[in-house]
PDB file of C-alpha atoms and ligand atoms in Angstrom:
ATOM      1  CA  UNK K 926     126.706  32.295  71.366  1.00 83.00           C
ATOM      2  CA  UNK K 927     123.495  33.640  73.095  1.00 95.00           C
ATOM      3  CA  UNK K 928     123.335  36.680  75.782  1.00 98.00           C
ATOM      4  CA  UNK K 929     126.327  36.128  78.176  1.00 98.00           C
ATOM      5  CA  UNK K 930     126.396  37.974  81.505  1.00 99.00           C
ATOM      6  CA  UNK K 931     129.791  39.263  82.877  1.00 99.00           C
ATOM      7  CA  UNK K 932     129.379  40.746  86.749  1.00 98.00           C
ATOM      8  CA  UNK K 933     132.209  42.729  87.709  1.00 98.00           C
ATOM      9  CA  UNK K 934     133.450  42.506  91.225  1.00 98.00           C
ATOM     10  CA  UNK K 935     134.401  46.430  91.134  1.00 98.00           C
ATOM     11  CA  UNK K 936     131.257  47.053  93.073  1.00 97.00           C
ATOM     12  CA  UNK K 937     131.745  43.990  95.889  1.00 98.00           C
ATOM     13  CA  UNK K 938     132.936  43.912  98.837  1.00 97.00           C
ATOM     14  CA  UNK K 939     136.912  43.884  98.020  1.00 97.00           C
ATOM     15  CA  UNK K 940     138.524  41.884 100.899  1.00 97.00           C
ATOM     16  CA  UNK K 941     136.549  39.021  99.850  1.00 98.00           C
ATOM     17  CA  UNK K 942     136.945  38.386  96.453  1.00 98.00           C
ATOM     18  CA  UNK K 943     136.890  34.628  96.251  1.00 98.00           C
ATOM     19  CA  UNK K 944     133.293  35.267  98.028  1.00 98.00           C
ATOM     20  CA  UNK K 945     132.229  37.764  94.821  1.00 98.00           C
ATOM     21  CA  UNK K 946     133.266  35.392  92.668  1.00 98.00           C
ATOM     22  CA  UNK K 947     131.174  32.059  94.329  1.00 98.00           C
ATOM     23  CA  UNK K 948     128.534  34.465  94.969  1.00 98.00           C
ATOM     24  CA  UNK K 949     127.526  34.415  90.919  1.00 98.00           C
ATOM     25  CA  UNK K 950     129.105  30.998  90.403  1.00 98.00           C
ATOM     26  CA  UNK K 951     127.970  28.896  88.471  1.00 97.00           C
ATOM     27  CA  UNK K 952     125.166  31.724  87.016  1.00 98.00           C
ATOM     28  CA  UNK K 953     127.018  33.908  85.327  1.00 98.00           C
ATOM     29  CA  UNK K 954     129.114  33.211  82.166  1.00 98.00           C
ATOM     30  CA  UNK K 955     132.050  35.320  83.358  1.00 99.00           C
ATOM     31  CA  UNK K 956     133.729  37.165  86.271  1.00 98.00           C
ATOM     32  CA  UNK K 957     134.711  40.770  84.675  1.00 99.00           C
ATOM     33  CA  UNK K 958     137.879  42.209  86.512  1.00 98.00           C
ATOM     34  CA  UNK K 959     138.323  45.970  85.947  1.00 98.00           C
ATOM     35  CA  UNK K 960     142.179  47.266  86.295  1.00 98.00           C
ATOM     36  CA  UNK K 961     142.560  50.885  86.687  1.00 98.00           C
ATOM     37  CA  UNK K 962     145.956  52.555  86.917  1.00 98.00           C
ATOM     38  CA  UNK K 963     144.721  56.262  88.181  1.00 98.00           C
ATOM     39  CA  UNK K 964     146.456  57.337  85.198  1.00 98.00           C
ATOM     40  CA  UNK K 965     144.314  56.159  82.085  1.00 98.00           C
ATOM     41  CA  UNK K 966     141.127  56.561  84.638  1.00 98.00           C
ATOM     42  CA  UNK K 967     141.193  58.666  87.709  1.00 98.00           C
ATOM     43  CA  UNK K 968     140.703  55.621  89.971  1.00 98.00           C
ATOM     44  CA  UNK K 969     142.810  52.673  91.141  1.00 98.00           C
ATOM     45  CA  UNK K 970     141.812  49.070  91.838  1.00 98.00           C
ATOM     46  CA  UNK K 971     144.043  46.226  91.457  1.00 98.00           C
ATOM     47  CA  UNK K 972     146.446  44.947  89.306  1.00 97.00           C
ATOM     48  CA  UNK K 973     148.356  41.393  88.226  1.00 98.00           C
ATOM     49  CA  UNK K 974     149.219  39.771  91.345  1.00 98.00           C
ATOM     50  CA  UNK K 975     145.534  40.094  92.197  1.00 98.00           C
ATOM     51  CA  UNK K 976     144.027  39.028  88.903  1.00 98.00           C
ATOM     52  CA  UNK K 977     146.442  35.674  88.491  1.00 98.00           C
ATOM     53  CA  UNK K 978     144.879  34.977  92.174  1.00 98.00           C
ATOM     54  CA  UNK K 979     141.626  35.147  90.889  1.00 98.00           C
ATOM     55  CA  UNK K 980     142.063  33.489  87.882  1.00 98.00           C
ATOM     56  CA  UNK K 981     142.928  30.626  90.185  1.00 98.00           C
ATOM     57  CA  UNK K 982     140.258  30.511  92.832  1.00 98.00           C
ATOM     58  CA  UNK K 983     137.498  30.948  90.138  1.00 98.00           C
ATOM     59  CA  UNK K 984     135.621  29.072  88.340  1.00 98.00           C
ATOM     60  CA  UNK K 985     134.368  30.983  86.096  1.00 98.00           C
ATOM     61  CA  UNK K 986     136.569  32.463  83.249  1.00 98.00           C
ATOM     62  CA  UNK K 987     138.145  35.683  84.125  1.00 99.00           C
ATOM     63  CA  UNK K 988     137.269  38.924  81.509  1.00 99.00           C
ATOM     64  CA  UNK K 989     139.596  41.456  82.141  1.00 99.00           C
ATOM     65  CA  UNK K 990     138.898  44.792  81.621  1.00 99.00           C
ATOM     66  CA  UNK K 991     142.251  47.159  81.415  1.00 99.00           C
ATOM     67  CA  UNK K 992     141.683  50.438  81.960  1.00 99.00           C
ATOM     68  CA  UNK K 993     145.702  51.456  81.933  1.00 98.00           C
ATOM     69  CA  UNK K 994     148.046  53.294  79.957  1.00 98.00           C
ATOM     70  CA  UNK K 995     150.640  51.816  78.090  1.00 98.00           C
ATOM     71  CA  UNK K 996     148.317  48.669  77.165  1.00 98.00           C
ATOM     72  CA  UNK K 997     150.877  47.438  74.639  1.00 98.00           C
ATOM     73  CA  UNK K 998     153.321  46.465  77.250  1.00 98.00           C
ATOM     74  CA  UNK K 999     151.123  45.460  80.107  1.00 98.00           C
ATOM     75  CA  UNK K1000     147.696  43.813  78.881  1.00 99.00           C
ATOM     76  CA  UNK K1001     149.638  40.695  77.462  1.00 99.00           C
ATOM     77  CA  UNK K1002     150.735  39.853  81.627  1.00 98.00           C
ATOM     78  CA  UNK K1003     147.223  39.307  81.857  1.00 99.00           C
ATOM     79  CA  UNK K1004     146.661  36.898  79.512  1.00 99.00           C
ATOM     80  CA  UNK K1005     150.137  34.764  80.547  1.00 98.00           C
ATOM     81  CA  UNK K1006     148.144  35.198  84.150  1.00 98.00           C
ATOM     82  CA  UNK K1007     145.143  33.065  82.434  1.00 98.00           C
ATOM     83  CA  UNK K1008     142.468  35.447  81.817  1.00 99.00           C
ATOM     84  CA  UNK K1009     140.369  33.715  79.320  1.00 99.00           C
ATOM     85  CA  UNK K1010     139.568  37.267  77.748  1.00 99.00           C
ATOM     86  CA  UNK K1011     142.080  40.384  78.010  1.00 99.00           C
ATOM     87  CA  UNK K1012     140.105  43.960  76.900  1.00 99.00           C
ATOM     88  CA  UNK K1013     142.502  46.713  76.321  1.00 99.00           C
ATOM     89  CA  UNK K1014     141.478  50.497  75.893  1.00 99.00           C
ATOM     90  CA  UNK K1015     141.988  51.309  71.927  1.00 98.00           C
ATOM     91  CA  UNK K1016     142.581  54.903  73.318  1.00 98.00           C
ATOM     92  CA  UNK K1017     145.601  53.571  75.108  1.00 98.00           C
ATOM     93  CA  UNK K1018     147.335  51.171  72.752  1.00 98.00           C
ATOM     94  CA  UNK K1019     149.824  52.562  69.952  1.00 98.00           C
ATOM     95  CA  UNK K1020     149.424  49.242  67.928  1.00 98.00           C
ATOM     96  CA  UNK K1021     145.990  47.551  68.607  1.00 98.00           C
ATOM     97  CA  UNK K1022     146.457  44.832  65.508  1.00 98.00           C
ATOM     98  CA  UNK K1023     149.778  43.494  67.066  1.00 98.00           C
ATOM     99  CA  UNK K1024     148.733  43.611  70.552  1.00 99.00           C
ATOM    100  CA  UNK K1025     145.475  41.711  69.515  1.00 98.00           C
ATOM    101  CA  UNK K1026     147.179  39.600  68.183  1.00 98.00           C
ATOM    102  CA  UNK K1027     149.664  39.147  70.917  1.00 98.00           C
ATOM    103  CA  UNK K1028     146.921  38.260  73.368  1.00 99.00           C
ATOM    104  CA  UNK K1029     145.351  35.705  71.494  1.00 98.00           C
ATOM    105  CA  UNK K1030     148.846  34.262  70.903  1.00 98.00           C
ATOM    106  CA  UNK K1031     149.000  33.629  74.539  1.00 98.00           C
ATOM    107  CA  UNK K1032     146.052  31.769  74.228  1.00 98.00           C
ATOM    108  CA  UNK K1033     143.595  34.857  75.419  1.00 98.00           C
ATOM    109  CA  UNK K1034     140.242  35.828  73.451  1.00 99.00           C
ATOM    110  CA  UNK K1035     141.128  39.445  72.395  1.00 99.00           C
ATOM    111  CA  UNK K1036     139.085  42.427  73.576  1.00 99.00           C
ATOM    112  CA  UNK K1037     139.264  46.167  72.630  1.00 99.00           C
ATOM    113  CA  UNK K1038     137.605  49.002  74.654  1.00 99.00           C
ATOM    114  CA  UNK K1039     135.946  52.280  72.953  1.00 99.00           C
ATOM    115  CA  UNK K1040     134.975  55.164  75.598  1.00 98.00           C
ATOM    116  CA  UNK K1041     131.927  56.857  75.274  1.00 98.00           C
ATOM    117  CA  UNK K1042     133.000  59.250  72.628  1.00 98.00           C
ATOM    118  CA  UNK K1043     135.405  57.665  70.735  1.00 98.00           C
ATOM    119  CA  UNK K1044     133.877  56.533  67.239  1.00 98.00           C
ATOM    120  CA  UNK K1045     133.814  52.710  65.909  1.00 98.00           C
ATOM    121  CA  UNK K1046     133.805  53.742  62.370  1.00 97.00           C
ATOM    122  CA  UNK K1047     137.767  54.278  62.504  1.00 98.00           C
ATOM    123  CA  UNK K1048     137.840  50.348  63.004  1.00 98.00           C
ATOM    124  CA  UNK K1049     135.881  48.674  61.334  1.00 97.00           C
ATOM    125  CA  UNK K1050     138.705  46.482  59.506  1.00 96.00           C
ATOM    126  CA  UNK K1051     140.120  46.082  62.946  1.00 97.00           C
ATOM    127  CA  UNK K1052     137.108  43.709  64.259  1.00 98.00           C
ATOM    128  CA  UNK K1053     138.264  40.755  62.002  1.00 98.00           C
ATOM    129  CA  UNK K1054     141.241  40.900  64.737  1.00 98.00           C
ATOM    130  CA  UNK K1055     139.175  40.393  67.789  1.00 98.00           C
ATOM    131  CA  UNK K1056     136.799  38.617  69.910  1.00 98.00           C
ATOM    132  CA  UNK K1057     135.518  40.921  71.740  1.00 99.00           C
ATOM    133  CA  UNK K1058     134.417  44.661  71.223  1.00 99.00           C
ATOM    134  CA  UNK K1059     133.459  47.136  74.751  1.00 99.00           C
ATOM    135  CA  UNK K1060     131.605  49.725  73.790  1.00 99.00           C
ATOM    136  CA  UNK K1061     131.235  51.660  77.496  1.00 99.00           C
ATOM    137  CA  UNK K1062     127.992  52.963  78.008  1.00 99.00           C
ATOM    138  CA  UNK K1063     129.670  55.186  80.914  1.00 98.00           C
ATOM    139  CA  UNK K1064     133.244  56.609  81.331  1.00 98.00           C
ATOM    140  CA  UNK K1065     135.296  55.138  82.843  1.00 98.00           C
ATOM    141  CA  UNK K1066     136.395  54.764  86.229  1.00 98.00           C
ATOM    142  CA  UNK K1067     133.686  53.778  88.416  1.00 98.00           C
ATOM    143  CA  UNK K1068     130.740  52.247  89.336  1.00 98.00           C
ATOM    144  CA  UNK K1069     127.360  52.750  89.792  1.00 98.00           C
ATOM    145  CA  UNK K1070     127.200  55.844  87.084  1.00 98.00           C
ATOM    146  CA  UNK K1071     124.211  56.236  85.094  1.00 98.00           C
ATOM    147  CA  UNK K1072     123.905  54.859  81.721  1.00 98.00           C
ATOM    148  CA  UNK K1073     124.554  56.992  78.555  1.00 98.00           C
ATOM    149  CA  UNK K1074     121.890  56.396  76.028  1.00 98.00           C
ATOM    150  CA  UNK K1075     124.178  58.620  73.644  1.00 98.00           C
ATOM    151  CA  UNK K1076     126.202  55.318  73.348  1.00 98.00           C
ATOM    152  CA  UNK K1077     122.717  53.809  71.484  1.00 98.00           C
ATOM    153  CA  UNK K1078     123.153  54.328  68.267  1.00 98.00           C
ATOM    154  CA  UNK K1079     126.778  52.851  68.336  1.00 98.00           C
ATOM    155  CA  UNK K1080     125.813  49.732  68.984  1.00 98.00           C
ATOM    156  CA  UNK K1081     123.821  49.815  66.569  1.00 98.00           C
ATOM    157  CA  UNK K1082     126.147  50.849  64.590  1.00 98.00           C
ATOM    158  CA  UNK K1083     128.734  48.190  66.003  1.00 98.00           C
ATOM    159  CA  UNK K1084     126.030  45.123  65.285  1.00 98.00           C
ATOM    160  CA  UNK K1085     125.550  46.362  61.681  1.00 98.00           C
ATOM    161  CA  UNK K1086     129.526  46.170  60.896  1.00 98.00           C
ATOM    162  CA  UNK K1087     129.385  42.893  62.264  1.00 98.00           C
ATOM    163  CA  UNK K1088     126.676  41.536  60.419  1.00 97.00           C
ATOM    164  CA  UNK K1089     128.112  42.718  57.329  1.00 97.00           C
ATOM    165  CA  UNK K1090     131.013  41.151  57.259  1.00 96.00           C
ATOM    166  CA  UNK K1091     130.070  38.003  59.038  1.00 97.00           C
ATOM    167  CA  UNK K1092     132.230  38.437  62.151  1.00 97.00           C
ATOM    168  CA  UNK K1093     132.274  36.223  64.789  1.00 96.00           C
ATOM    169  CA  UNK K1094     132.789  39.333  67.210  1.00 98.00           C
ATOM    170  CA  UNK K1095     130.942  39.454  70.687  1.00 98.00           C
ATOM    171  CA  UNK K1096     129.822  43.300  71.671  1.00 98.00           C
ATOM    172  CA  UNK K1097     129.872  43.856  75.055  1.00 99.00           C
ATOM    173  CA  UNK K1098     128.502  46.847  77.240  1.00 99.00           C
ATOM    174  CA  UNK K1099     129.730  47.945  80.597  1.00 99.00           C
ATOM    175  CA  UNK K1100     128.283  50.633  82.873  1.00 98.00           C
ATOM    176  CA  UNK K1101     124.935  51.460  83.876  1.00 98.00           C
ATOM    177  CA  UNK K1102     123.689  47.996  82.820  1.00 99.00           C
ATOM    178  CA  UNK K1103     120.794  46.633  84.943  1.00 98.00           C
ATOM    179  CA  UNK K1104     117.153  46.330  84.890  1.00 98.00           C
ATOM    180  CA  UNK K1105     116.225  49.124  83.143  1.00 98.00           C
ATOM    181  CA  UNK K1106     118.434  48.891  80.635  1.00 98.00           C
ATOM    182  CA  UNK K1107     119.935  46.221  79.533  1.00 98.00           C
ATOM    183  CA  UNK K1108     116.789  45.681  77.264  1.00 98.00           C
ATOM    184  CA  UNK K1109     118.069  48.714  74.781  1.00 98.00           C
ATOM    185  CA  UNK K1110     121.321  47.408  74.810  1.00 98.00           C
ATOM    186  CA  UNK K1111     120.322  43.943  73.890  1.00 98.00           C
ATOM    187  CA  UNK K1112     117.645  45.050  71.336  1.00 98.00           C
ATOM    188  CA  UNK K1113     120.552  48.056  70.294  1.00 98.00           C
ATOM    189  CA  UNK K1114     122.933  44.545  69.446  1.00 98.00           C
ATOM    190  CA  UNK K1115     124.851  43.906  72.471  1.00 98.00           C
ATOM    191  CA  UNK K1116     124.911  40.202  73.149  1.00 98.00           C
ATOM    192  CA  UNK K1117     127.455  40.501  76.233  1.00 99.00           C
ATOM    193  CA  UNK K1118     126.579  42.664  79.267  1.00 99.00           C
ATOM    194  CA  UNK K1119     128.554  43.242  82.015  1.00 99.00           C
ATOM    195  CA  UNK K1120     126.718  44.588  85.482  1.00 98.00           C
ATOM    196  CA  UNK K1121     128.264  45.802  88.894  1.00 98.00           C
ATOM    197  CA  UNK K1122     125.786  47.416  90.877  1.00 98.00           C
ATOM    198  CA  UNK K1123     122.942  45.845  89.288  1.00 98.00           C
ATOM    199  CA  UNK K1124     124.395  42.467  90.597  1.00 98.00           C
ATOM    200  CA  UNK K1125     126.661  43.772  94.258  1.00 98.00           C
ATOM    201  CA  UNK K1126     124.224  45.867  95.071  1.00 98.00           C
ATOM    202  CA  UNK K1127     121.082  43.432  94.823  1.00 98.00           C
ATOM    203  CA  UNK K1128     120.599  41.481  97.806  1.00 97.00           C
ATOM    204  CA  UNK K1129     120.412  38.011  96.131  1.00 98.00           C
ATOM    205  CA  UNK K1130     123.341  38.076  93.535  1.00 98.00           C
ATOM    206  CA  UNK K1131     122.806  34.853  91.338  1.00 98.00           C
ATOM    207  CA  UNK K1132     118.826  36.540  91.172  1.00 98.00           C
ATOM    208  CA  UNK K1133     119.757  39.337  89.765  1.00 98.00           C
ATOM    209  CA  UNK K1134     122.273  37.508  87.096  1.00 98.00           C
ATOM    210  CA  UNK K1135     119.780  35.219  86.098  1.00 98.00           C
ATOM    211  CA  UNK K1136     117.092  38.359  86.377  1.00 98.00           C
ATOM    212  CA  UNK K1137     119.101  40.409  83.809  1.00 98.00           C
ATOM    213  CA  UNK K1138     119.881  37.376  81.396  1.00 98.00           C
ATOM    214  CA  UNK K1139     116.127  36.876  81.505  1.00 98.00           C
ATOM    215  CA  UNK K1140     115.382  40.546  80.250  1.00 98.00           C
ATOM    216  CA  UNK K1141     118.403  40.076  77.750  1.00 98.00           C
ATOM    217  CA  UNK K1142     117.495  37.031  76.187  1.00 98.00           C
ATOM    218  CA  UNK K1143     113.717  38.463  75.853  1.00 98.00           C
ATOM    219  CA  UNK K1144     114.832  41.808  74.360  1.00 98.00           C
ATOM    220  CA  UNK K1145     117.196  39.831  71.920  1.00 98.00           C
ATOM    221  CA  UNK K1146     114.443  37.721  70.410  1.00 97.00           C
ATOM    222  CA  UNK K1147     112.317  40.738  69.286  1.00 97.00           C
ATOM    223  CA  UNK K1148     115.861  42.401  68.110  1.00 98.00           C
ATOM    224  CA  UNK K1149     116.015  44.174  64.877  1.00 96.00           C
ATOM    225  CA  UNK K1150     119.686  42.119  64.119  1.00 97.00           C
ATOM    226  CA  UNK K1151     118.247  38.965  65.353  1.00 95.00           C
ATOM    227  CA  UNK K1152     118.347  35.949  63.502  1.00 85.00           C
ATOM    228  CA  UNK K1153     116.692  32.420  64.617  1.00 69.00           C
ATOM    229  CA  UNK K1154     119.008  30.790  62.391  1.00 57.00           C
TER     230      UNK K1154
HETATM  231  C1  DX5 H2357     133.612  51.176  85.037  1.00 91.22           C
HETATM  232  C2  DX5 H2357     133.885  49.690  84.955  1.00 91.22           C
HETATM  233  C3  DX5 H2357     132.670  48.868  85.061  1.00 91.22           C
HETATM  234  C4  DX5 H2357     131.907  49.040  86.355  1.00 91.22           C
HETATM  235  C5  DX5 H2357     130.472  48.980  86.000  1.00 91.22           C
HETATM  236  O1  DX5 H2357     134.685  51.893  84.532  1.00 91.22           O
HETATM  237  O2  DX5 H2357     134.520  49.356  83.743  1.00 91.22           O
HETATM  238  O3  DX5 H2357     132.942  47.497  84.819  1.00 91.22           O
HETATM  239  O4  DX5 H2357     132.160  48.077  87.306  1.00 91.22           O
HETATM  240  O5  DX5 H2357     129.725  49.237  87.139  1.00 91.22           O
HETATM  241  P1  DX5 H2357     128.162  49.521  87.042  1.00 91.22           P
HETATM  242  O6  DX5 H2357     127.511  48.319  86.451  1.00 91.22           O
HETATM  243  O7  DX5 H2357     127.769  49.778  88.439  1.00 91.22           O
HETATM  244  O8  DX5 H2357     127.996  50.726  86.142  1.00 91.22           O
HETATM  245 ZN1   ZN H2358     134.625  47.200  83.237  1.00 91.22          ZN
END
């Protein structure tokens, strides 16, 4: 799998959804969903009802991003909603093996999150039990923060676990992302990025989806973990 770019609708206009979504359809690979709970983030956005509504007026697959407590009881609603890829918060799950393996069970790719300052190293013979690894390049919470090049070096980090063991894991960055810098997360080893403002806030959506996979794609060719093959 090559660069894949995942908008999220936190920063559109939220009384048209079903317009966010067509707006980067069919350009981007996925439509990323963020659920806060204003108790695992100090923000709140929307929940199940309004996912499995999206999940049905998309096209696109729906990557949901849970930024809640208690992820071992709720995350798996998402996936029996039909998200194609459910991303809990490792900071907020007691048992991230079983609940991986719960969501891809129910027929879900499994994702875990990592906040800025929580280390990968602790997990590294957890990635064998998902799809997906988010590595946040921003707290959590909102959009439109700046990017944390602190987060760097993790990635880096992240990409060389992966390529040790042969893992078929995707690593995917959210917040901050757009022009400027998705090409240090791509050349870092991200191969999934996930933009809000950078894609909301343009005024030609699909442009600025098929803009960053553009600068992605470049970056990843010249990329130190890079292989042709
Ligand atoms: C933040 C969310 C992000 C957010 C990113 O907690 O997880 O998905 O929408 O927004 P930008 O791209 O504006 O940083
Ligand atoms: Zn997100």
């Amino acid at each position: 799998m090559g660069v894949q770019i995942s908008p999220s609708i936190l920063s559109a206009d939220f009384t048209d959804l079903a317009g966010a979504v067509r707006a980067i359809t069919p350009g981007a690979d996925w439509v990323h969903v963020d659920v806060m709970d204003n108790h695992f983030v100090p923000n709140l956005t929307l929940g199940l009802p309004v996912v499995e509504r999206i999940v049905e007026v998309s096209a696109l697959p729906v990557d949901a991003h849970l930024m809640i407590e208690d992820a071992d009881r709720w995350a798996p609603g998402y996936a029996e909603a039909g998200a194609a890829s459910v991303t809990f918060h490792v900071e907020a799950s007691a048992a991230p093996v079983r609940l991986a393996r719960e969501l891809r069970r129910l027929g879900s790719r499994a994702g875990m999150a990592l906040k800025p300052a929580t280390p990968v190293e602790p997990y590294a013979e957890l990635l064998a039990e998902l799809d997906m690894l988010l590595l946040m390049t921003v707290e959590p919470g909102f959009g439109g923060q700046a990017f944390l090049d602190v987060v760097l070096p993790k990635i880096r980090r992240a990409r060389e676990l992966v390529k040790d063991r042969d893992l078929r894991l995707w690593l995917q960055v959210d917040g901050g992302v757009a022009a400027d810098t998705i090409e240090r997360c791509a050349d870092a080893g991200a191969d999934v990025f996930v933009a809000g403002s950078a894609v909301y806030g343009a005024d030609d959506a699909a442009a600025a989806v098929q803009a960053l996979r553009e600068s992605a794609e470049r970056a990843t060719e010249s990329a130190w973990w890079h292989s042709s093959s």
